[in-house]
Amino acid sequence: MLADPARAGGRVVPLLTRRPAWQRRSDRLQHPAQVITIGFAAAVAVGTGLLSLPLATRSGQRAELVDALFTATSAVCVTGLVTVDTGSYWSGFGQAVILLLIQAGGLGIMTLATLFTVLLSRRLGLRARFLAQAETKSLTLTDVRGVVRRIVLFSLVSEAVVAVVLTTRFATAYDAPFGAALYDGVFHAVSAFNNAGFSTNADSLIGHVTDPWINLTVAAAVILGGLGFPVVFELTRYWRRPELWSVMTRITVTLTVTLLALGTIVFTLAEFSNPRTFGPLDGPEKLLAAFFASTMTRTAGFNSVDIGAMRPESLLASDVLMFIGGGSAGTAGGIKVTTFGLLAFVLWSEMRGETQVNVGHRRIPPSNQRQALAIALLSVGAVATATFLLLAVTPHRLDVVLFEVVSAFGTVGLSTGITGSLPPGANLLLVLLMFAGRIGPLTLASALALRDRNRRFELPEERTIVG
């Protein structure tokens, strides 16, 4: 304790006291990135515990810890990779747990926590607003509560509409009992909107490859959920006035449409005559299957054809699309189309010799450029390292292993069929990849860094040869 040298009434006036240890430890967890990381980790832990109960499996036996952990992580991180079949291995209770984990992971642990705070106390502290801002990618703090409410309402309404369409289709076209049709409709609606890719069918949606009602409805839910909430809300306000769109909305919409079209073309050409995928389909059905495959590689995880039977060029195209992912602040994964778009504009500006990076009539700050570069390089490093390790412990080919790694890191959930046969160590590596891919490489790194460190000096400048 420090004391003022001036005394009042014979008393020492304290100026500074040492705070208790528990307060100092609490200060270390003030960064939103850290709290979000811990929140997702806690959800994974709770999900693992629930799925480890005998009640969670159809056999009544406890699930293997690796299977429970893998499934819980895949659900919370809205990935869709599985080591055991969802419909036949997990009981109704287990599937309900998976569905709740998908919903929680899609909306965001911090978004749900903020909503409960608003409903229970009608108050929202500054720290809670910062946490909600970090999770929802809201650019201002003043509207966080409104954003959270709209996120939840929009998500639930979208899932309900998709569930109604799917339920009606399952009941009328496939003669499913209403209860079973409703259950499958709700499960696939929540899984699709949150870009999770979990299915109660052992073959995902292969049995519905020629059904446009199911394919297009699921694809629409995936695209809508993957655009990102800020983009969707902005489009609802200014959909007739593109000149008022923000940079994020312009990049997201433009690249989403472009990548969907390119993916459809590539898959159509690569798989057109493949007898194990598109070969038996007619012309319109080939286009439908190609569009569905292009949409699902944006981190959804459903498949209407056998991924393991695809040609190498299709797998490579899928790797690229899965790595890019979907929109920021949405339920999609990958490095995000905004990251990819910003890097493309940086490259274009550098090739033209411009000192500033401009998108439309806006200038992109250097901090945004560095963030995009950091995310891309960290992601490339994670994928390369994980691919090397999996190649060392499994007998599979490079293209198959790379596909599995990118699918996990991009929280996509597509698989060539090797997930269930991987050794426990490889599955644990995929768990880490799914977690890192959902939280985000930069967010995860920030969470571990404790605090930002600013240098109080600058070094002399010196240019070096590049290239």
C-alpha atoms as one frame of an Amber mdcrd trajectory, in Angstrom:
protein
   0.000   0.000   0.000   1.284   3.459  -0.883   0.491   6.353   1.460   0.146
  10.089   0.981   2.924  11.900   2.822   0.353  14.420   4.048  -1.510  13.099
   7.042  -5.052  14.055   8.014  -5.922  13.701  11.653  -3.074  11.311  12.255
  -4.437   8.898   9.620  -2.551   7.634   6.585  -4.581   8.169   3.406  -4.098
   5.138   1.098  -3.567   5.869  -2.579  -3.146   2.394  -4.055  -3.926  -1.035
  -2.703  -3.032  -4.379  -4.189  -6.149  -6.103  -5.544  -7.000  -9.661  -4.503
  -5.587 -12.508  -6.602  -9.019 -13.564  -7.889  -9.587 -10.088  -9.345  -6.207
 -10.152 -11.059  -7.020 -13.578 -12.572 -10.386 -12.228 -13.739  -8.673  -9.381
 -15.545  -6.766 -11.903 -17.621 -10.043 -13.103 -19.151 -11.417  -9.696 -20.153
 -10.604 -10.030 -23.856 -13.732 -11.052 -25.805 -11.753 -13.528 -27.904 -10.703
 -15.376 -24.767 -14.224 -15.554 -23.362 -15.640 -16.753 -26.701 -12.993 -19.466
 -26.903 -13.737 -20.604 -23.364 -17.479 -20.492 -24.086 -17.180 -22.775 -27.096
 -14.828 -25.092 -25.189 -17.347 -25.286 -22.334 -20.139 -26.143 -24.783 -17.993
 -28.910 -26.261 -17.285 -30.246 -22.770 -20.958 -30.255 -21.803 -21.918 -31.896
 -25.096 -19.253 -34.546 -24.661 -20.545 -35.318 -21.178 -24.143 -35.641 -22.363
 -23.231 -37.815 -25.341 -21.169 -40.050 -23.053 -24.303 -41.047 -21.130 -25.753
 -44.511 -21.888 -29.048 -42.748 -22.626 -27.465 -41.068 -25.667 -26.924 -44.275
 -27.688 -29.459 -46.687 -29.142 -27.598 -49.671 -27.705 -27.665 -48.271 -24.171
 -23.893 -48.601 -23.954 -21.640 -45.652 -23.245 -20.164 -44.144 -26.363 -16.410
 -44.133 -26.726 -14.978 -40.900 -25.360 -13.346 -40.070 -28.699 -16.667 -40.526
 -30.522 -18.540 -38.372 -28.000 -15.887 -35.650 -28.097 -15.667 -35.730 -31.887
 -19.441 -35.521 -32.342 -19.862 -32.758 -29.748 -17.084 -30.688 -31.316 -18.474
 -31.252 -34.796 -21.935 -30.141 -33.636 -20.843 -27.063 -31.671 -18.482 -26.036
 -34.476 -21.303 -26.729 -36.987 -19.078 -28.992 -39.061 -20.876 -32.272 -39.738
 -17.985 -34.745 -39.753 -18.910 -37.891 -37.826 -17.133 -41.014 -36.676 -20.427
 -42.886 -36.164 -23.713 -42.679 -38.047 -25.971 -40.049 -36.503 -29.292 -41.741
 -37.218 -28.472 -45.319 -36.236 -25.911 -44.867 -33.442 -27.374 -42.044 -31.359
 -30.738 -42.346 -29.630 -33.457 -39.722 -29.713 -31.875 -38.104 -26.666 -28.454
 -38.129 -28.304 -29.805 -36.612 -31.512 -31.623 -33.933 -29.498 -28.327 -33.064
 -27.785 -26.618 -32.832 -31.185 -29.400 -30.581 -32.478 -29.125 -28.257 -29.471
 -25.358 -28.098 -29.842 -25.747 -27.194 -33.519 -28.199 -24.423 -32.640 -25.976
 -23.100 -29.892 -22.893 -23.198 -32.087 -24.672 -21.530 -34.982 -26.061 -18.649
 -33.025 -22.920 -18.297 -30.991 -22.402 -18.984 -27.320 -21.962 -15.299 -26.552
 -25.055 -14.322 -28.567 -27.203 -16.707 -26.536 -25.668 -15.494 -23.276 -26.368
 -11.894 -24.244 -29.979 -12.723 -25.148 -30.567 -14.382 -21.790 -29.044 -11.359
 -20.036 -31.421  -9.018 -21.858 -34.474 -11.170 -21.143 -33.708 -11.718 -17.472
 -32.332  -8.372 -16.355 -33.382  -5.980 -19.126 -29.908  -4.550 -18.793 -26.748
  -5.072 -20.772 -23.402  -4.061 -19.359 -20.537  -2.678 -21.386 -18.508  -5.873
 -21.066 -21.423  -8.004 -22.263 -21.838  -5.676 -25.228 -18.197  -6.120 -26.136
 -18.610  -9.899 -25.988 -21.714  -9.804 -28.159 -19.976  -7.459 -30.589 -17.046
  -9.842 -30.962 -19.354 -12.817 -31.621 -21.871 -11.131 -33.952 -19.268  -8.977
 -35.756 -21.437  -5.920 -35.084 -19.498  -2.764 -35.897 -21.050  -0.590 -33.150
 -21.925  -1.203 -29.531 -25.101   0.862 -29.394 -27.183  -1.585 -31.435 -25.859
  -4.872 -30.067 -29.043  -5.752 -28.197 -31.164  -5.115 -31.260 -28.773  -7.106
 -33.414 -28.906 -10.084 -31.061 -32.702 -10.052 -31.020 -32.862  -9.890 -34.802
 -30.307 -12.675 -35.146 -32.333 -15.043 -32.997 -35.663 -14.097 -34.597 -34.285
 -14.350 -38.122 -32.669 -17.718 -37.402 -35.761 -19.267 -35.838 -38.111 -17.968
 -38.544 -35.800 -19.176 -41.334 -35.459 -22.608 -39.752 -39.226 -22.827 -39.281
 -39.927 -22.023 -42.936 -37.377 -24.574 -44.141 -38.752 -27.159 -41.711 -42.293
 -26.672 -43.044 -41.178 -27.178 -46.648 -39.078 -30.250 -45.861 -41.724 -31.786
 -43.619 -44.381 -31.361 -46.294 -42.115 -32.891 -48.921 -41.093 -35.868 -46.781
 -44.726 -36.574 -45.863 -46.266 -36.189 -49.332 -43.595 -37.424 -51.739 -42.028
 -40.174 -49.631 -45.083 -41.379 -47.665 -43.321 -40.805 -44.332 -45.534 -40.715
 -41.216 -46.176 -37.134 -40.131 -44.199 -37.512 -36.911 -41.145 -38.895 -38.709
 -41.453 -36.304 -41.483 -41.679 -33.489 -38.934 -38.658 -34.756 -37.017 -36.533
 -35.122 -40.147 -37.725 -31.761 -41.446 -36.816 -29.890 -38.257 -33.485 -31.702
 -37.880 -32.382 -30.990 -41.450 -33.683 -27.400 -41.315 -31.632 -26.542 -38.219
 -28.621 -28.402 -39.580 -28.864 -26.686 -42.986 -29.375 -23.114 -41.788 -26.491
 -23.451 -39.350 -24.302 -24.979 -42.089 -23.774 -28.071 -39.945 -24.373 -30.892
 -42.415 -25.621 -33.431 -39.864 -28.255 -35.783 -41.251 -30.371 -38.535 -39.786
 -29.843 -40.488 -43.027 -26.827 -42.759 -43.318 -26.222 -41.554 -46.890 -26.976
 -37.877 -46.160 -29.181 -36.680 -49.071 -28.000 -39.131 -51.749 -31.468 -40.687
 -51.824 -32.914 -37.287 -52.809 -30.377 -36.340 -55.490 -33.073 -35.761 -58.132
 -35.559 -33.974 -55.848 -35.415 -30.190 -56.474 -37.728 -29.406 -53.559 -35.361
 -30.883 -51.007 -32.110 -29.930 -52.734 -33.007 -26.313 -53.460 -34.629 -25.758
 -50.055 -31.594 -27.080 -48.204 -29.288 -25.089 -50.512 -31.269 -21.891 -49.892
 -31.027 -22.390 -46.129 -27.283 -22.988 -46.385 -26.724 -19.871 -48.495 -28.909
 -17.713 -46.255 -27.205 -18.865 -43.084 -23.758 -18.594 -44.649 -24.120 -15.025
 -45.915 -23.780 -13.579 -42.440 -26.305 -11.676 -40.375 -24.969  -8.145 -41.082
 -25.145  -8.817 -44.826 -28.679 -10.208 -44.665 -29.936  -7.278 -42.594 -28.293
  -4.788 -44.945 -29.757  -6.491 -48.000 -33.247  -6.322 -46.520 -32.867  -2.558
 -46.145 -31.047  -1.667 -49.372 -31.604  -4.585 -51.734 -32.776  -2.179 -54.444
 -29.859   0.240 -53.950 -26.531  -1.605 -54.310 -24.702   1.720 -54.277 -25.492
   1.962 -50.554 -24.064  -1.475 -49.725 -21.084  -1.629 -47.417 -17.760  -3.065
 -48.557 -18.446  -6.291 -46.648 -21.833  -6.745 -48.310 -20.441  -6.031 -51.786
 -17.591  -8.499 -51.416 -19.771 -11.164 -49.786 -22.588 -11.038 -52.338 -20.306
 -10.755 -55.371 -17.995 -13.593 -54.370 -20.821 -15.814 -53.148 -22.606 -15.622
 -56.499 -19.331 -15.982 -58.417 -18.100 -18.995 -56.470 -21.483 -20.730 -56.627
 -21.545 -20.318 -60.410 -17.921 -21.390 -60.896 -18.378 -24.388 -58.618 -21.473
 -25.492 -60.527 -19.625 -25.269 -63.847 -16.548 -27.119 -62.562 -18.509 -29.954
 -60.971 -20.700 -30.343 -64.051 -17.705 -30.633 -66.362 -15.649 -32.858 -64.052
 -18.404 -35.288 -63.087 -20.584 -35.187 -66.191 -19.650 -38.675 -67.391 -18.624
 -40.199 -64.053 -20.788 -43.337 -63.761 -20.495 -43.277 -59.948 -21.755 -39.707
 -59.482 -23.481 -37.631 -62.214 -23.357 -40.215 -65.002 -26.789 -41.838 -64.438
 -28.518 -38.441 -64.134 -30.125 -36.547 -67.017 -29.173 -32.982 -68.019 -31.235
 -30.920 -65.524 -30.484 -33.408 -62.749 -26.740 -33.054 -63.405 -27.023 -29.272
 -63.039 -29.044 -29.683 -59.847 -26.464 -32.056 -58.371 -23.607 -29.763 -59.430
 -25.256 -26.681 -57.902 -25.958 -28.605 -54.710 -22.334 -29.775 -54.507 -21.097
 -26.232 -55.128 -23.335 -24.904 -52.364 -22.398 -27.584 -49.853 -18.667 -26.950
 -50.241 -19.379 -23.491 -48.820 -19.234 -25.287 -45.411 -22.599 -27.050 -45.255
 -21.590 -30.730 -45.333 -24.584 -32.403 -46.970 -23.950 -34.486 -50.078 -26.302
 -35.780 -52.766 -23.654 -37.958 -54.481 -20.856 -40.140 -53.135 -17.948 -37.793
 -52.371 -15.483 -40.683 -52.312 -16.395 -41.521 -55.917 -15.628 -38.035 -57.216
 -12.717 -37.462 -59.551  -9.479 -35.837 -58.270 -10.197 -32.551 -60.053 -13.531
 -32.313 -58.251 -11.848 -32.962 -54.911  -9.311 -30.224 -55.628 -12.042 -27.761
 -56.590 -13.862 -28.697 -53.389 -10.690 -28.032 -51.367 -10.487 -24.502 -52.748
 -14.172 -23.739 -52.143 -14.122 -25.230 -48.647 -11.005 -23.274 -47.715 -12.582
 -19.969 -48.817 -15.857 -20.707 -47.041 -18.786 -18.329 -46.655 -19.607 -14.901
 -45.284 -18.297 -13.336 -42.116 -20.547 -13.329 -39.037 -22.624 -16.151 -40.490
 -22.777 -19.844 -39.764 -20.271 -20.744 -42.477 -16.593 -21.506 -41.908 -13.411
 -21.242 -43.940 -11.258 -18.143 -44.073 -14.408 -16.280 -45.284 -15.119 -14.695
 -48.642 -14.349 -11.256 -47.185 -10.817 -12.381 -46.327 -10.342 -13.864 -49.783
 -11.848 -10.795 -51.429  -9.672  -8.352 -49.494  -6.542 -10.300 -50.428  -7.643
 -10.251 -54.058  -8.018  -6.460 -53.934  -4.632  -6.130 -52.221  -3.055  -8.185
 -55.012  -4.841  -6.165 -57.688  -3.702  -2.863 -56.171  -0.125  -4.115 -55.892
  -0.103  -5.238 -59.512  -1.313  -1.798 -60.584   1.280  -0.039 -58.450  -1.276
   1.690 -56.249  -0.322   2.619 -52.695  -3.883   2.349 -51.393  -6.342  -0.548
 -51.536  -9.757   0.646 -52.651 -13.024  -1.257 -52.922 -15.625   0.762 -54.776
 -15.491   4.220 -53.275 -13.970   3.100 -49.982 -10.358   2.751 -48.863  -9.419
  -0.367 -46.906  -7.254   0.437 -43.842  -3.887  -1.334 -43.457  -5.091  -3.061
 -40.282  -7.810  -4.838 -42.287  -5.266  -5.940 -44.854  -2.928  -7.317 -42.178
  -5.810  -9.162 -40.537  -6.790 -10.823 -43.820  -3.176 -11.802 -44.480  -2.746
 -13.193 -40.970  -5.911 -15.295 -41.191  -4.933 -16.695 -44.597  -1.353 -17.561
 -43.599  -2.364 -19.090 -40.258  -4.993 -21.168 -42.056  -2.559 -22.377 -44.710
  -0.088 -23.315 -41.977  -2.721 -25.215 -39.998  -3.928 -27.148 -43.052  -0.396
 -27.990 -44.210   0.706 -29.156 -40.760  -2.386 -31.270 -40.179  -2.130 -32.822
 -43.641   1.482 -33.810 -42.996   0.598 -35.384 -39.636  -2.367 -37.319 -41.027
  -0.298 -38.611 -43.915   2.230 -39.883 -41.388  -0.312 -41.869 -39.347  -2.750
 -43.063 -42.029  -2.330 -45.062 -45.273  -4.594 -42.772 -47.345  -3.653 -40.770
 -50.438  -2.721 -37.087 -50.336  -5.863 -35.873 -52.111  -8.123 -37.784 -49.710
  -6.257 -36.642 -46.593  -6.121 -33.027 -47.782  -9.862 -33.101 -48.439 -10.540
 -34.365 -44.906  -8.268 -31.743 -43.330  -9.713 -28.815 -45.281 -13.233 -30.054
 -44.560 -12.513 -30.128 -40.825 -10.710 -26.798 -40.698 -13.330 -25.122 -42.883
 -16.070 -26.633 -40.650 -17.628 -28.124 -43.780 -18.323 -31.726 -42.860 -17.937
 -33.353 -46.267 -15.904 -36.552 -46.278 -14.665 -39.142 -48.729 -15.624 -41.782
 -46.147 -12.410 -42.163 -44.146 -13.443 -40.364 -40.951 -14.799 -43.429 -39.164
 -11.708 -45.506 -39.961  -9.125 -43.009 -38.703  -7.130 -43.856 -35.546  -8.024
 -41.997 -32.318  -4.997 -39.721 -32.623  -6.070 -38.590 -36.087  -9.608 -37.947
 -34.856  -8.285 -35.811 -32.018  -6.306 -33.812 -34.552  -9.494 -33.244 -36.538
 -11.197 -32.130 -33.317  -8.545 -29.440 -32.866  -8.928 -28.399 -36.494 -12.712
 -28.086 -36.209 -12.410 -26.036 -33.035  -9.751 -23.746 -34.485 -11.701 -23.393
 -37.718 -14.886 -22.341 -35.928 -13.258 -19.914 -33.513 -11.045 -18.500 -36.226
  -7.251 -18.578 -36.375  -6.887 -14.913 -35.488  -9.442 -15.059 -32.656  -7.792
 -18.147 -31.226  -4.378 -16.529 -31.395  -5.744 -13.384 -29.730  -7.289 -15.447
 -26.968  -3.925 -17.028 -26.186  -2.046 -13.745 -26.361  -3.831 -12.336 -23.266
  -3.480  -8.736 -24.370  -2.317  -6.557 -27.230   1.227  -5.280 -26.985   2.098
  -1.934 -28.546   5.689  -0.910 -29.095   6.596   2.504 -27.771   9.356   3.008
 -30.318   9.995   2.629 -34.035  13.061   1.084 -35.665  14.840   2.529 -38.698
  13.272   1.507 -42.009  15.113  -0.785 -44.424  13.736  -2.362 -47.592  14.549
  -5.934 -48.553  14.279  -7.871 -51.780  10.946  -9.661 -52.171  10.610 -12.515
 -54.641
